[in-house]
GROMACS .gro file of C-alpha atoms in nm:
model
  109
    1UNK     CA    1  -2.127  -1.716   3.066
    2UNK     CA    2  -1.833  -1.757   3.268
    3UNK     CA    3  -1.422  -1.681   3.216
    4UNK     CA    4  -1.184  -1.963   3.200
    5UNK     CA    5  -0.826  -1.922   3.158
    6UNK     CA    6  -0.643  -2.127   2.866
    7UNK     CA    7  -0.453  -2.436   2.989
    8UNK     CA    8  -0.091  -2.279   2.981
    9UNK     CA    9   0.034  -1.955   3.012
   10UNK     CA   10   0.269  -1.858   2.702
   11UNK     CA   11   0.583  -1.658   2.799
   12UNK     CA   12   0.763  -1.428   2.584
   13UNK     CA   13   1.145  -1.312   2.607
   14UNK     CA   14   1.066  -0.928   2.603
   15UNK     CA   15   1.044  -0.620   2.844
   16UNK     CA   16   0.644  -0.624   2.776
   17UNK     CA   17   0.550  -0.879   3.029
   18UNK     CA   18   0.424  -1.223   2.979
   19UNK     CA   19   0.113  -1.271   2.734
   20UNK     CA   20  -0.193  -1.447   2.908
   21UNK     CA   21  -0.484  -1.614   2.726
   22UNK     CA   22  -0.840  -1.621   2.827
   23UNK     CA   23  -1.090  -1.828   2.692
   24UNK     CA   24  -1.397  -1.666   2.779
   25UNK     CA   25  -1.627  -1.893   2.571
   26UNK     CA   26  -1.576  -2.220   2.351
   27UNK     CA   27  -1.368  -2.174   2.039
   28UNK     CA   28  -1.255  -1.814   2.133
   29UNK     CA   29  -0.904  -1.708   2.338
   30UNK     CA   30  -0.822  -1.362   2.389
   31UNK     CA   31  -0.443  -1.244   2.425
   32UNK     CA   32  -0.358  -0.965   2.705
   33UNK     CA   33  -0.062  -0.822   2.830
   34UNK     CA   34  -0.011  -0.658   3.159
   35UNK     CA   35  -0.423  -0.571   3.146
   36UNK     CA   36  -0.417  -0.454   2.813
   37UNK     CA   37  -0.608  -0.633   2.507
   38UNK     CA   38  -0.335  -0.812   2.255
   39UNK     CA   39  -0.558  -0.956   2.036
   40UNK     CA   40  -0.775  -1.298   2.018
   41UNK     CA   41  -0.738  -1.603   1.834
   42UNK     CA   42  -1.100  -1.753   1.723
   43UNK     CA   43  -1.211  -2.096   1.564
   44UNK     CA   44  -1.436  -2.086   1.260
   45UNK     CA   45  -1.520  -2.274   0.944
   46UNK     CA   46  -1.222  -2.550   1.043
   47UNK     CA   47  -0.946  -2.282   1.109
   48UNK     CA   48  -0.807  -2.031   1.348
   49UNK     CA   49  -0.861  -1.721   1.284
   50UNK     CA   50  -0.619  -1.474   1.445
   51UNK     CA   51  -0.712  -1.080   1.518
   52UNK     CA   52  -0.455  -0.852   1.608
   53UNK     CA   53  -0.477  -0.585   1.921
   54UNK     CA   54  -0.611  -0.290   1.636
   55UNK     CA   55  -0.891  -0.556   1.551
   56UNK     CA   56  -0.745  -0.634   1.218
   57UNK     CA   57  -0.737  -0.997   1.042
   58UNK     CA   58  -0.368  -1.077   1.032
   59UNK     CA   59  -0.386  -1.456   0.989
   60UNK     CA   60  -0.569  -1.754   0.952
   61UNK     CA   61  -0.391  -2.101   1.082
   62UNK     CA   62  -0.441  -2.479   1.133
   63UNK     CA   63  -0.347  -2.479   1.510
   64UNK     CA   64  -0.437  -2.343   1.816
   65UNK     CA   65  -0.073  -2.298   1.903
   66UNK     CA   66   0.023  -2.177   1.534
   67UNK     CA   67  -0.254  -1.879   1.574
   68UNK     CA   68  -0.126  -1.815   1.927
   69UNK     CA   69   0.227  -1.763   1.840
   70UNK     CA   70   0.121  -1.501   1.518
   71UNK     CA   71  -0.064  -1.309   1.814
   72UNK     CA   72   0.284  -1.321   1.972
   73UNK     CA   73   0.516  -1.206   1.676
   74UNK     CA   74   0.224  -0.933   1.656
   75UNK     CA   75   0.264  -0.785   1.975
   76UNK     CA   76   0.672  -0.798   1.947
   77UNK     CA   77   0.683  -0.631   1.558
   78UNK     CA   78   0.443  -0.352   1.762
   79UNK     CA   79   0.704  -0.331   2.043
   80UNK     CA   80   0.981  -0.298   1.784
   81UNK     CA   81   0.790  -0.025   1.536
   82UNK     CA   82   0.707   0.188   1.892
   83UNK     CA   83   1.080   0.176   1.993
   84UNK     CA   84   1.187   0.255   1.619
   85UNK     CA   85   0.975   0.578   1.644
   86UNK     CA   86   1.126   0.689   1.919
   87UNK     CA   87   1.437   0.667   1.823
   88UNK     CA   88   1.335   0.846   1.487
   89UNK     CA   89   1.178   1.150   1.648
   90UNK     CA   90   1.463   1.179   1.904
   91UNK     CA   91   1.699   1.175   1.598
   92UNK     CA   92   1.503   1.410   1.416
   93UNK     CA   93   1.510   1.662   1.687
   94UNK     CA   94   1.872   1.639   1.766
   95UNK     CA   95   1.941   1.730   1.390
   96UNK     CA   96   1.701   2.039   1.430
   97UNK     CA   97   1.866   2.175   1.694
   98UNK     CA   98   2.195   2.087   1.553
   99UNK     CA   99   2.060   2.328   1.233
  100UNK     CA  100   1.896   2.605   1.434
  101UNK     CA  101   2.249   2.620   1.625
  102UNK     CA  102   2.460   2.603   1.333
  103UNK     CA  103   2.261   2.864   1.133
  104UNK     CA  104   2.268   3.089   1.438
  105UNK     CA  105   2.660   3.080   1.458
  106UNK     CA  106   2.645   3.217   1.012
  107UNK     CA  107   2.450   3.423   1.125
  108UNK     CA  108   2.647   3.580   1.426
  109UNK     CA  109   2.975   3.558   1.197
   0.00000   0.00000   0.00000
């Protein structure tokens, strides 16, 4: 079995890189990103059937390119939930600090 890479490389407007798809055997493409796994898009029973980067079932669509651009929103919603918990922990230990200081200062008084 050999590795042959999808007609057309599909870029994406974000600071992850550009998503590349594999087809490493008929009817399945696989989705990576800077040599890590994305997800895969595969054809079955007349539709595509899209898999997300966890392994979960997210979709199931008429078109290659429809199935290829769900793996796509995927990966950016990811992005955007990893950056939004971040920012929540950094928030959450700025207003911990902000406590511990202002009950030291009642309890200096």
């Amino acid at each position: 079995m050999t590795s042959t890479q999808i007609l057309a490389r599909r870029p994406i407007n974000d600071s992850n890189g550009q998503l590349t798809w594999l087809s490493p055997e008929a009817k399945l493409w696989v989705a990576s990103r800077d040599g890590d796994f994305a997800g895969f898009v595969e054809f079955t029973d007349g539709h595509y059937s899209v898999t997300d980067a966890r392994g979960a079932t997210i979709a199931s669509c008429g078109t290659l390119s429809q199935a290829q651009d769900v793996v796509e929103l995927s990966m950016r919603r990811a992005s955007t939930l990893r950056t939004l918990a971040y920012v929540a922990v950094g928030t959450g230990a700025v207003a911990v600090s902000a406590l511990a200081i202002g009950l030291g200062m009642i309890n200096l008084g």
